[in-house]
Coordinates of C-alpha atoms in Angstrom, one line a residue:
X1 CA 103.5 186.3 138.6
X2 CA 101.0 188.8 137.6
X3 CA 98.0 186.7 136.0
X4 CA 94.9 189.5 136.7
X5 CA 94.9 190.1 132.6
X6 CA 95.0 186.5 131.6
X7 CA 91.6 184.4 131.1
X8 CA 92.1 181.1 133.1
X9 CA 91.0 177.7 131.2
X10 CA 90.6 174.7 133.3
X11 CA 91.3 171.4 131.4
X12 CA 90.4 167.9 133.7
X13 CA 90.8 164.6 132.4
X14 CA 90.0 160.7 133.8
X15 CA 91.1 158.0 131.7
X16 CA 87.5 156.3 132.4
X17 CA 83.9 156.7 133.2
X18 CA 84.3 154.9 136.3
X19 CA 87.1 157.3 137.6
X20 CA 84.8 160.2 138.0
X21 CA 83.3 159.4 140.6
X22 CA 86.1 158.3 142.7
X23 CA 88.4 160.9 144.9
X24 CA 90.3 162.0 141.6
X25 CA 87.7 162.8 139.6
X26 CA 86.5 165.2 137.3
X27 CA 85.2 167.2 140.7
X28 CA 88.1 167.2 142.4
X29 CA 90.0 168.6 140.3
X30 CA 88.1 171.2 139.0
X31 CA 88.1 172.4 142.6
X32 CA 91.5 172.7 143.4
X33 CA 92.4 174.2 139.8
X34 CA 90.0 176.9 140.6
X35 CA 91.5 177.5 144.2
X36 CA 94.7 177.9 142.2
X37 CA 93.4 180.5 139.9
X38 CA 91.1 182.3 142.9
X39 CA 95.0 182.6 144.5
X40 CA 96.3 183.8 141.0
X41 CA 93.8 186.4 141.0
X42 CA 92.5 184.6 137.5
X43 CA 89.0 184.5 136.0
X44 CA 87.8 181.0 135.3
X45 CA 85.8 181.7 132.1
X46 CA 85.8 177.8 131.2
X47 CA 86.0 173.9 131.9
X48 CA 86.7 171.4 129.4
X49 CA 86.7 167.9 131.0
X50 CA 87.2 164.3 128.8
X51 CA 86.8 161.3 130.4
X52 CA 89.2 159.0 127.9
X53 CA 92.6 158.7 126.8
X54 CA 92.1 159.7 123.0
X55 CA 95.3 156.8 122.5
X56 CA 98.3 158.9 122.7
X57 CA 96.7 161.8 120.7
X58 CA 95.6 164.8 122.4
X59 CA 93.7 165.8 119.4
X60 CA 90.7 162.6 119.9
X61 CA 89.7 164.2 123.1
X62 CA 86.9 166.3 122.8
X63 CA 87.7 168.5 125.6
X64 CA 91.0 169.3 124.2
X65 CA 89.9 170.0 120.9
X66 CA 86.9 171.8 122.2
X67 CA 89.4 174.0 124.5
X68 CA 92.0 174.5 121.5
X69 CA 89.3 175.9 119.3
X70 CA 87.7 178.4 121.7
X71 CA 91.7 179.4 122.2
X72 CA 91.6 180.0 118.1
X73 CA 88.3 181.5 117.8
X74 CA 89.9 184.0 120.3
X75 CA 93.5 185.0 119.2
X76 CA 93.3 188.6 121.0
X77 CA 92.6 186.8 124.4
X78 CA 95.0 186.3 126.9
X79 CA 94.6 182.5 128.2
X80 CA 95.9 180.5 130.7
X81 CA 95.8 177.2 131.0
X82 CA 95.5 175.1 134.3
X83 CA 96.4 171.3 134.4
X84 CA 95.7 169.4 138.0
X85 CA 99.0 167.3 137.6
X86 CA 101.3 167.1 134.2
X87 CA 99.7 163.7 133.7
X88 CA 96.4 165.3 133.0
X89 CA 98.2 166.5 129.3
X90 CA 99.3 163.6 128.0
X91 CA 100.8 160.3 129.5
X92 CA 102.5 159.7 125.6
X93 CA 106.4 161.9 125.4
X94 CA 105.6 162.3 122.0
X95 CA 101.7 163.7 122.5
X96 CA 102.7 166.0 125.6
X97 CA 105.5 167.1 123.1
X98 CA 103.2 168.0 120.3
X99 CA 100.7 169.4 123.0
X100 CA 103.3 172.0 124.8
X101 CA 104.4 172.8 120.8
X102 CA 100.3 173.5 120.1
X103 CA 100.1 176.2 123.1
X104 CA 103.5 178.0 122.3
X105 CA 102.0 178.3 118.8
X106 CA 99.0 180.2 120.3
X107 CA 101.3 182.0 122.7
X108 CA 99.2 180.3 126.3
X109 CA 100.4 180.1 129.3
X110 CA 100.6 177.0 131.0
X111 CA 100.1 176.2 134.5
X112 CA 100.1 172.7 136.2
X113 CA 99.6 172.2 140.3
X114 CA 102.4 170.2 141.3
X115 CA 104.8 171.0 138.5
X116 CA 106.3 175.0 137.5
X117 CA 107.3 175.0 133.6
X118 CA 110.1 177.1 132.7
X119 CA 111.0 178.1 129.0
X120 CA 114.7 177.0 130.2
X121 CA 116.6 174.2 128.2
X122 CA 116.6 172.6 131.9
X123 CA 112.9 173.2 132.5
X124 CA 112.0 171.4 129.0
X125 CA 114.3 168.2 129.9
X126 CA 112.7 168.0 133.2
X127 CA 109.0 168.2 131.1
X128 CA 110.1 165.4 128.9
X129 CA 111.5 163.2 131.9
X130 CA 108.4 163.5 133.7
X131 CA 106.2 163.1 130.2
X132 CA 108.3 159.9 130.2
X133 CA 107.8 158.6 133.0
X134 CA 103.8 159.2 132.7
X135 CA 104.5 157.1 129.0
X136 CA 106.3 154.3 130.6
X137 CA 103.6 153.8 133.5
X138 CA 101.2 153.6 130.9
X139 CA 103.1 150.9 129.1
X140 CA 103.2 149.7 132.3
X141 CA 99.7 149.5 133.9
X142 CA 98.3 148.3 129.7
X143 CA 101.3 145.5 129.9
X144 CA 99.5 144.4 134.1
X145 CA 96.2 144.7 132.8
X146 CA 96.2 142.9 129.7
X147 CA 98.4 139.9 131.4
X148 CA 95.5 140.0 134.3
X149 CA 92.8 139.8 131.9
X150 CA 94.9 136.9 130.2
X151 CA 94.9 135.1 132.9
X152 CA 91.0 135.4 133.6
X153 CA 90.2 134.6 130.2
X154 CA 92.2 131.4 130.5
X155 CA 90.1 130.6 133.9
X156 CA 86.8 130.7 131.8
X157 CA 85.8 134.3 132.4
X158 CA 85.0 136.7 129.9
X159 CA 86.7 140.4 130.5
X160 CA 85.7 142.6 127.7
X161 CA 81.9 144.2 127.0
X162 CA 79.3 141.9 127.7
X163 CA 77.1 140.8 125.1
X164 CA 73.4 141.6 124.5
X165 CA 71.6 139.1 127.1
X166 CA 74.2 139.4 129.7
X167 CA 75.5 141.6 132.8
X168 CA 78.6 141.8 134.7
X169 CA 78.1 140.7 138.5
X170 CA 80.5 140.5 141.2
X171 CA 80.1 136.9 143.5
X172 CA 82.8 135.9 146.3
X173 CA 84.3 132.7 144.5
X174 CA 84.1 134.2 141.2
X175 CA 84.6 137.9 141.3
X176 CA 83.2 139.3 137.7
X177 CA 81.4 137.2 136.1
X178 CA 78.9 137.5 133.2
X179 CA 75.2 136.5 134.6
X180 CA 72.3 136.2 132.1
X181 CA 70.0 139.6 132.1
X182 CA 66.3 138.8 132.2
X183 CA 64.1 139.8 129.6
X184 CA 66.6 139.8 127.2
X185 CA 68.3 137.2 127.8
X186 CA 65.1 135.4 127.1
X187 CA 64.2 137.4 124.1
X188 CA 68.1 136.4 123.0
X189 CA 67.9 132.5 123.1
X190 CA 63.9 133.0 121.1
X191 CA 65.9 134.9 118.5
X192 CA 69.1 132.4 118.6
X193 CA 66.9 129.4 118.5
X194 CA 64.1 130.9 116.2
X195 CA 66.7 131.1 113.3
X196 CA 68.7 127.5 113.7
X197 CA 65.1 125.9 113.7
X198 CA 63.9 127.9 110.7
X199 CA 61.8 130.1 112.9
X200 CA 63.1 132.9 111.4
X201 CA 63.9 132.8 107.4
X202 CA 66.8 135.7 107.3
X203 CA 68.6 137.7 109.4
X204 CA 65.8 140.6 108.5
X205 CA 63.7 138.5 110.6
X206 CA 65.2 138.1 114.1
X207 CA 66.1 142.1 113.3
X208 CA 62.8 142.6 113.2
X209 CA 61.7 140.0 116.0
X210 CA 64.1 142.1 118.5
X211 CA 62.7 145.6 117.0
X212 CA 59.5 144.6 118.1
X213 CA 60.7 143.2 121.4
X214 CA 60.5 146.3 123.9
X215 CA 63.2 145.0 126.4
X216 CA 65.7 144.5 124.0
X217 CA 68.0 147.2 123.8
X218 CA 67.8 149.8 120.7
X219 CA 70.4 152.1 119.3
X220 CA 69.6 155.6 119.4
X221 CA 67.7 155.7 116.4
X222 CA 65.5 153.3 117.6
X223 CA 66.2 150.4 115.4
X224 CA 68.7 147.6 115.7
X225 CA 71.5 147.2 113.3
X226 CA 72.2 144.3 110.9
X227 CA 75.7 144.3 112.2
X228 CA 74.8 143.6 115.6
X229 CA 72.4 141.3 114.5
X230 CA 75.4 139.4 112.8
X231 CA 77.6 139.4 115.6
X232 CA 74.7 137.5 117.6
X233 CA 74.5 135.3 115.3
X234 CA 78.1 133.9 115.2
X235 CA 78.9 134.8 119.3
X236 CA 80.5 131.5 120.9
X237 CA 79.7 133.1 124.4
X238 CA 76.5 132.3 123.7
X239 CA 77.2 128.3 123.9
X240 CA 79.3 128.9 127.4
X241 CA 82.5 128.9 125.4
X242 CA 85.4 131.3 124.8
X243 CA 86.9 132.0 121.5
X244 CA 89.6 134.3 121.3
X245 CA 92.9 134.6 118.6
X246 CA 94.0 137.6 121.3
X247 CA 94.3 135.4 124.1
X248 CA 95.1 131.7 122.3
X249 CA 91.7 129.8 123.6
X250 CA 89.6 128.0 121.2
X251 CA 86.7 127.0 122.3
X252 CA 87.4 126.9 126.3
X253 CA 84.6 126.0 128.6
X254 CA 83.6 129.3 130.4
X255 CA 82.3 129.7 133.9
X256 CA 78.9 132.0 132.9
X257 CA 75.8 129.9 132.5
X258 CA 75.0 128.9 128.5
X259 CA 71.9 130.6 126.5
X260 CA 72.2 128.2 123.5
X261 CA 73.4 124.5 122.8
X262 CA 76.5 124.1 120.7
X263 CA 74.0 122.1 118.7
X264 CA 72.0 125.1 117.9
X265 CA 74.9 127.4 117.4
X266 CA 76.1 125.0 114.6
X267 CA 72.8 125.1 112.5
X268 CA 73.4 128.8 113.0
X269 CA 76.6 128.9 111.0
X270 CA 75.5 126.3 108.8
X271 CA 72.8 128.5 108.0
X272 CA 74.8 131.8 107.5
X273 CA 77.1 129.7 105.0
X274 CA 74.2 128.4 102.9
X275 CA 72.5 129.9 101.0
X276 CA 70.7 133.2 101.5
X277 CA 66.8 133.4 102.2
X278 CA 65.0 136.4 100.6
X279 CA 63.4 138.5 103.4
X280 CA 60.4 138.4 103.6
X281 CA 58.0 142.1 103.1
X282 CA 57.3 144.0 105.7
X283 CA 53.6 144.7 107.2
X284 CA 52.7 142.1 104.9
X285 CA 53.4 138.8 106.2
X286 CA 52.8 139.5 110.0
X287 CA 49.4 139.8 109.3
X288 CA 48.9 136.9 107.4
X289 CA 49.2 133.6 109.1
X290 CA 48.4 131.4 106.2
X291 CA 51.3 133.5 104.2
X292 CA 53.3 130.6 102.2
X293 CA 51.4 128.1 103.5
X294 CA 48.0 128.2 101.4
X295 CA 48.1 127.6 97.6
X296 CA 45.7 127.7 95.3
X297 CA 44.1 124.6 94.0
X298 CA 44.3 125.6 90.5
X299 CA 47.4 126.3 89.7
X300 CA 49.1 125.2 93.1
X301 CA 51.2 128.3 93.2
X302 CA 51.5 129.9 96.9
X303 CA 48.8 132.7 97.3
X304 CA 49.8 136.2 98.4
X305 CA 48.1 138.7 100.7
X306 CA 47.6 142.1 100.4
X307 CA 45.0 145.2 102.2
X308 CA 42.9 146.8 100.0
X309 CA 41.6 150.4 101.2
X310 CA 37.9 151.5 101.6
X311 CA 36.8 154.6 100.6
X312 CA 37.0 155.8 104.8
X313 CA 40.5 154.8 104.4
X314 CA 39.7 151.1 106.1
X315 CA 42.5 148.3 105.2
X316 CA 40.9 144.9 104.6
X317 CA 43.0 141.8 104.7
X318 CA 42.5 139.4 101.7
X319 CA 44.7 136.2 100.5
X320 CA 43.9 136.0 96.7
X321 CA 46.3 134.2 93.5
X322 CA 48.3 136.4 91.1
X323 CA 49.4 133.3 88.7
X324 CA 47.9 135.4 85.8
X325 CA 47.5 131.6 83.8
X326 CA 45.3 130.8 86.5
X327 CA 41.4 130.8 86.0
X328 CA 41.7 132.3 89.6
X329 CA 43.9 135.1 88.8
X330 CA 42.7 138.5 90.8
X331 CA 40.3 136.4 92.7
X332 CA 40.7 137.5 96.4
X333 CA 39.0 136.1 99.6
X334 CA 38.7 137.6 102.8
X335 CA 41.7 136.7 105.0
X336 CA 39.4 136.2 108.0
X337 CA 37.1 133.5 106.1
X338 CA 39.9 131.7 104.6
X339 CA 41.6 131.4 108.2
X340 CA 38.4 130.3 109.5
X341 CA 38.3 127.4 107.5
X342 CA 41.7 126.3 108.0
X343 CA 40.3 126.4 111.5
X344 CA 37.9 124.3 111.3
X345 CA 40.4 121.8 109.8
X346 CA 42.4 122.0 112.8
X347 CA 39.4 121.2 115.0
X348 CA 39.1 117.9 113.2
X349 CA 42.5 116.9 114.5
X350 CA 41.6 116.6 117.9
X351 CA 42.5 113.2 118.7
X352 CA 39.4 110.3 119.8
X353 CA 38.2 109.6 122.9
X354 CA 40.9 107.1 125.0
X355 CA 44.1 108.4 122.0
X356 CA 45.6 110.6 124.9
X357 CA 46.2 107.4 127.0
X358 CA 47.6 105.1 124.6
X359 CA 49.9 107.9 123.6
X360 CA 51.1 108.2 126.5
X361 CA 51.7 104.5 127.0
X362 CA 53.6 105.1 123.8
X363 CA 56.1 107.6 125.0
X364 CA 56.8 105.8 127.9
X365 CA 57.6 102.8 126.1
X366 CA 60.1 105.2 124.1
X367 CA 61.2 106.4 126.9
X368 CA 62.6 103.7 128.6
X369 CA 63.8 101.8 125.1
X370 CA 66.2 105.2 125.2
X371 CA 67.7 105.1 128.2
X372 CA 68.7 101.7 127.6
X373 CA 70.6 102.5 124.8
X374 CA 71.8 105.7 126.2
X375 CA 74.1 103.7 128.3
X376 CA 75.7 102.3 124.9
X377 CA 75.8 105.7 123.0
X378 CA 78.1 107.2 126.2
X379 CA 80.4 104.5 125.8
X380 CA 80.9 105.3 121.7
X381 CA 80.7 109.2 122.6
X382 CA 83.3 109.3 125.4
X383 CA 85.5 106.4 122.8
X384 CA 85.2 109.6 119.8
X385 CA 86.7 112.4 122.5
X386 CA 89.5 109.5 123.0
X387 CA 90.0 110.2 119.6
X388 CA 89.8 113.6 119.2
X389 CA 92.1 114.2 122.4
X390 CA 94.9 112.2 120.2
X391 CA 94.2 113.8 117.1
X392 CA 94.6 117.6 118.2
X393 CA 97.5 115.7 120.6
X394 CA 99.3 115.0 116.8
X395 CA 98.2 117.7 115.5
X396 CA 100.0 120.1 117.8
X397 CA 102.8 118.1 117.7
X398 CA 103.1 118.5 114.0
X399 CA 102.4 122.1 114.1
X400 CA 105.4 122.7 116.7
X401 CA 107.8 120.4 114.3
X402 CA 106.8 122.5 111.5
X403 CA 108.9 125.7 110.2
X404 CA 106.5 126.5 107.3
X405 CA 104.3 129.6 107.8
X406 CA 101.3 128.0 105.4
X407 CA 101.2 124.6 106.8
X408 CA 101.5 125.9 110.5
X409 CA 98.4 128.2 109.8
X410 CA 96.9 125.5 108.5
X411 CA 97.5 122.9 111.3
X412 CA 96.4 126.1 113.7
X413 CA 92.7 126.0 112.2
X414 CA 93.2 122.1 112.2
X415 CA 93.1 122.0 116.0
X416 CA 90.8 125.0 116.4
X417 CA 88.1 122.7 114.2
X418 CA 88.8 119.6 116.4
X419 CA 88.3 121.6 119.8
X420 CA 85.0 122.5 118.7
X421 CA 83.9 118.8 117.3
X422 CA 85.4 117.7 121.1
X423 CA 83.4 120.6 123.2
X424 CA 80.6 119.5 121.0
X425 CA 80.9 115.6 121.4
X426 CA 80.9 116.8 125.6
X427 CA 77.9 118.6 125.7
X428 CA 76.7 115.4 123.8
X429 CA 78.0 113.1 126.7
X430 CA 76.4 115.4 129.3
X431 CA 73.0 115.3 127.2
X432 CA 72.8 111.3 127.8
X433 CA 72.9 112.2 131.7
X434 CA 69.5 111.8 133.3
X435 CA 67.4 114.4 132.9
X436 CA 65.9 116.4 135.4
X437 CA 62.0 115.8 136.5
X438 CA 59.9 112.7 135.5
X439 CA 58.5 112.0 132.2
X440 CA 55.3 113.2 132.9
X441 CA 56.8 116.7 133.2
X442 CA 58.6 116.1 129.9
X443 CA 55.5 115.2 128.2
X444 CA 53.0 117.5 129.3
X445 CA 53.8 120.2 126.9
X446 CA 53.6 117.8 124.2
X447 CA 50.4 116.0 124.8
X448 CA 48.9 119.2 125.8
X449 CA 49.2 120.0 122.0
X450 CA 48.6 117.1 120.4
X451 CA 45.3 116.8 122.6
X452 CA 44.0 120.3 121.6
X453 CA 45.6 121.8 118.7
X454 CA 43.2 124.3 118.2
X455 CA 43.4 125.8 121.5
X456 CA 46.8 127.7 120.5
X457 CA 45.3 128.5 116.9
X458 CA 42.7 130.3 118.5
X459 CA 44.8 132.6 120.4
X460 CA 45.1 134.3 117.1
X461 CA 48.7 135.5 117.7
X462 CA 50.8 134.9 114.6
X463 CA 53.4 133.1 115.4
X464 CA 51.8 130.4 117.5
X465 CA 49.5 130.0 114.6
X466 CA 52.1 129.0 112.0
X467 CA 54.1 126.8 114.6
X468 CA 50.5 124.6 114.5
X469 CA 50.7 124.9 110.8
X470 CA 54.1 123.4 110.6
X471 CA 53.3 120.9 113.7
X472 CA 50.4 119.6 111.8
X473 CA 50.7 119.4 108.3
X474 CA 53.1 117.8 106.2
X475 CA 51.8 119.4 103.0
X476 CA 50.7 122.8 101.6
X477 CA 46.7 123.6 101.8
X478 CA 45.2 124.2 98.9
X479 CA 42.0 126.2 98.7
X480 CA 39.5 126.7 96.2
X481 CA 36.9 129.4 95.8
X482 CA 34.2 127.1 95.3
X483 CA 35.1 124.1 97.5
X484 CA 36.7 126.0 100.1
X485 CA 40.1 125.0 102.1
X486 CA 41.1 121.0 101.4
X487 CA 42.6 118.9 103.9
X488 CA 46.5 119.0 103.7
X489 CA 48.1 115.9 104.8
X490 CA 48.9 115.6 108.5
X491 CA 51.5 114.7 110.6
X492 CA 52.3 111.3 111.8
X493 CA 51.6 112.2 115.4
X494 CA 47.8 113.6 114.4
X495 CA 47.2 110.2 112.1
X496 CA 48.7 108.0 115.5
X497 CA 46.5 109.6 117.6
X498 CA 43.7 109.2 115.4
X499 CA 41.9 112.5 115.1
X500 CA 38.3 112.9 112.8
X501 CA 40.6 113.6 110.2
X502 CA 43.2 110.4 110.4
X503 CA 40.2 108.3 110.6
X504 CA 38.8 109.1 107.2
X505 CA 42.3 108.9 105.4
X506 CA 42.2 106.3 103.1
X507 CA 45.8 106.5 101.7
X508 CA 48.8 107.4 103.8
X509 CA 46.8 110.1 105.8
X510 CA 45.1 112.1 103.0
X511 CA 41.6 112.2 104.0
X512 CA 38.6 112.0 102.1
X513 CA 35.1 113.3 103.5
X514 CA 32.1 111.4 104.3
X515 CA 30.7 111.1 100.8
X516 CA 34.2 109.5 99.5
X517 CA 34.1 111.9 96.5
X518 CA 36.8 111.3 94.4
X519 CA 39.5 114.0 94.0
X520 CA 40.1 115.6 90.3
X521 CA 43.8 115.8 91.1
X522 CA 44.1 112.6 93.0
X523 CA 46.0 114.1 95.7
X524 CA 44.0 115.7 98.2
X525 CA 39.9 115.4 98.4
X526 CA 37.7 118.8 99.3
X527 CA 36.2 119.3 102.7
X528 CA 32.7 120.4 102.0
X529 CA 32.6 123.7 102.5
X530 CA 33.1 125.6 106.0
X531 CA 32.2 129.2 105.0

């Protein structure tokens, strides 16, 4: 065979990432296709490697395509092509087909390793047995794997790409399992949790929360898509559960370790089904703590915030009202003052002297009144999975009586809702267990609060600032330019305790100050002012 005028083209091909590393990778069979063309006396002028399947279709590989076009882009060369083993081509009759029709066309020769083609009517049936075979071990290996993976799905192990939070690891008694991945597994449950509790208004919002979150992981761009935010959002593998129409499990309880309650994944969909929140603006509201919070006295409508610029290009915060009824229209105040004086508002909740005791006292009075009737609420929970058990019991019956395509669907989602209300109603029952450490673990946190409130306002971060706005007040505050900020009305737990505040109220925990003057509004009473 006289090959010294032909330009040889070396095409290698792994059906996976993984597989080119192994002993019949990408390397390996570059080598040996070059000793075959060094022993032809051929010219390797090119490699064109792919590392997936392309489906069938020879023409969603890039290295093919890339290889066909230089073929075209050169139709006075002489090429040869070199394939490590027929497989390599195609593993599809019909692609290898098409593929040895695609070369003809551009008049290239074709060699393969471990197989001689011949243009011979024999030659061709013994291309399309062997193309064949490659096809049916294919079929083959998809039908194993996909059977395999059934089988681990129906264990309680997830087989496809992990989500965002999680990592595959390989343990003894398990094999593959997913793990949680710290930081962002961490940075997951905040966003997950954030939006059930209200946290976060839209879905713009826990984008923007994971934007912002440098272990997360970004696209390429450098942002991180609404559509993965979505699929977050309604993930069951999240709760420790599998859902999958593929594989026929609805709600099973998977071996990996839970980031969410099912709890908290249900005020997530009830949330995405309601209705929509408006986002809120960018670079606006993240600087402004008392954003939706503070209104203004006058007109009680919610005041916005805004920078103004300086004539050295300085941006200065200010909160004013743009009700343009309002004898406060335009008026702005410096965000920093107003801030301050809700401040000093806070400082007055700090309960009296001897409050943290008795509060404590309080709690553990609670506690104990719960777990004696935690004792009765097992027996009405595990009585309510009786019941679901016998429900989806007749319900599958009914659906494997049934010949009618509509009510069999129907019957299908029936039984898919009643395996999520009895997962749910479980992790319910194992909720009323004991819980781990003593109460005065439990209550630390709390107290820790409720003792200093002010202590995590004056951090000055943000978001730890309007979680002691919504801790503490019941109301909006309303501010006034001449007054200054009034007193909102607290929380139960501040007028319990009996802060400086809670002492003065005089009607359901609206406070009045030390001169008792009367309010013009009747509903809340200025503070003198704390400029």
């Amino acid at each position: 065979m006289n090959v010294q005028n032909y330009k040889a083209l070396i095409y290698c091909r792994v059906s996976s990432k993984s597989q080119e590393t192994d002993g019949h990778g990408l390397d390996s069979q570059e080598e040996r296709c070059r000793q075959f063309a060094a022993a032809q006396g051929a010219d390797v002028v090119a490699v064109f490697p792919d590392t997936m399947s392309g489906g069938g279709d020879f023409m969603k590989r890039p290295g093919m395509v890339a290889m066909l076009s230089v073929i075209d882009a050169n139709p006075n060369e002489r090429f040869m092509v070199i394939f490590d083993d027929l497989k390599r081509a195609s593993r599809d009759t019909r692609a290898f087909l098409d593929l040895r029709d695609a070369f003809r066309q551009r008049n290239t020769r074709v060699e393969c390793l471990n197989f001689k083609f011949e243009d011979t009517p024999e030659g061709e049936f013994v291309e399309t047995v062997i193309a064949a075979q490659g096809a049916l071990e294919r079929k083959q290996n998809g039908r194993q794997v996909a059977q395999k993976m059934h089988v681990r799905v129906s264990l309680g192990y997830w087989c496809h790409v992990p989500p965002a939070g999680y990592v595959y690891e390989t343990f003894p008694e398990h094999g593959r399992m997913l793990v949680p991945k710290e930081q962002v597994a961490s940075i997951v449950r905040e966003a997950l949790e954030g939006f059930a509790s209200g946290r976060f208004a839209s879905q713009i919002e826990v984008r923007r929360f994971l934007e912002q979150s440098p272990e997360f992981p970004h696209s390429p761009m450098g942002n991180v898509p609404n559509t993965r935010v979505a699929k977050m959002l309604s993930q069951p593998l999240y709760t420790g559960h599998i859902v999958s129409e593929v594989y026929g499990v609805s709600w099973l309880k998977a071996k990996h370790e839970p980031l969410i309650s099912l709890e908290t994944y249900q005020k997530i969909q009830d949330r995405l089904k309601g209705r929509a929140h408006a986002p809120k603006r960018a670079n606006i509201g993240d600087h402004f703590a008392l954003r939706g919070v503070v209104v203004c006295a006058c007109c009680k409508a919610p005041m916005r915030s805004s920078f103004s610029r300086a004539r050295n290009g300085t941006r200065h915060p200010y909160y004013l009202c743009q009700t343009k009824s309002c004898e406060a229209y335009g008026k702005s105040t410096r965000r920093d003052d107003l801030e301050e004086q809700v401040g000093q508002i806070i400082k007055q909740l700090q309960p009296t002297k001897g409050m943290g005791d008795l509060a404590s006292r309080m709690f553990h009075h609670i506690w104990a009144a719960k777990a004696q009737r935690a004792g009765q609420s097992t027996l009405i929970i595990k009585r309510q999975i009786a019941q679901v058990e016998k429900s989806i019991s007749d319900t599958v019956d009914k659906f494997v009586a049934t010949e009618n395509a509509i009510i069999a669907k129907r019957l299908e989602e029936k039984v898919g809702a009643l395996e999520l209300e009895k997962v749910t109603l479980q992790e319910k029952l194992a909720q009323k267990a004991e819980p781990e450490g003593s109460i005065a673990e439990k209550l630390e946190p709390a107290l820790t609060f409720l003792s200093n409130p002010c202590k995590l306002w004056d951090t000055g971060q943000i978001e730890l600032r309007r979680l002691v706005l919504k801790l503490a007040f019941l109301a909006p505050i309303e501010y006034c330019r001449k007054q200054g900020a009034r007193t909102a009305q607290i929380s139960f737990p501040f007028k319990a305790l009996g802060g400086d505040l809670a002492l003065e109220s005089g009607d359901g925990g609206r406070p009045w100050n030390r001169t008792r003057r009367a309010s013009p509004r009747g509903s809340y009473s200025p503070l003198p002012h704390l400029a």
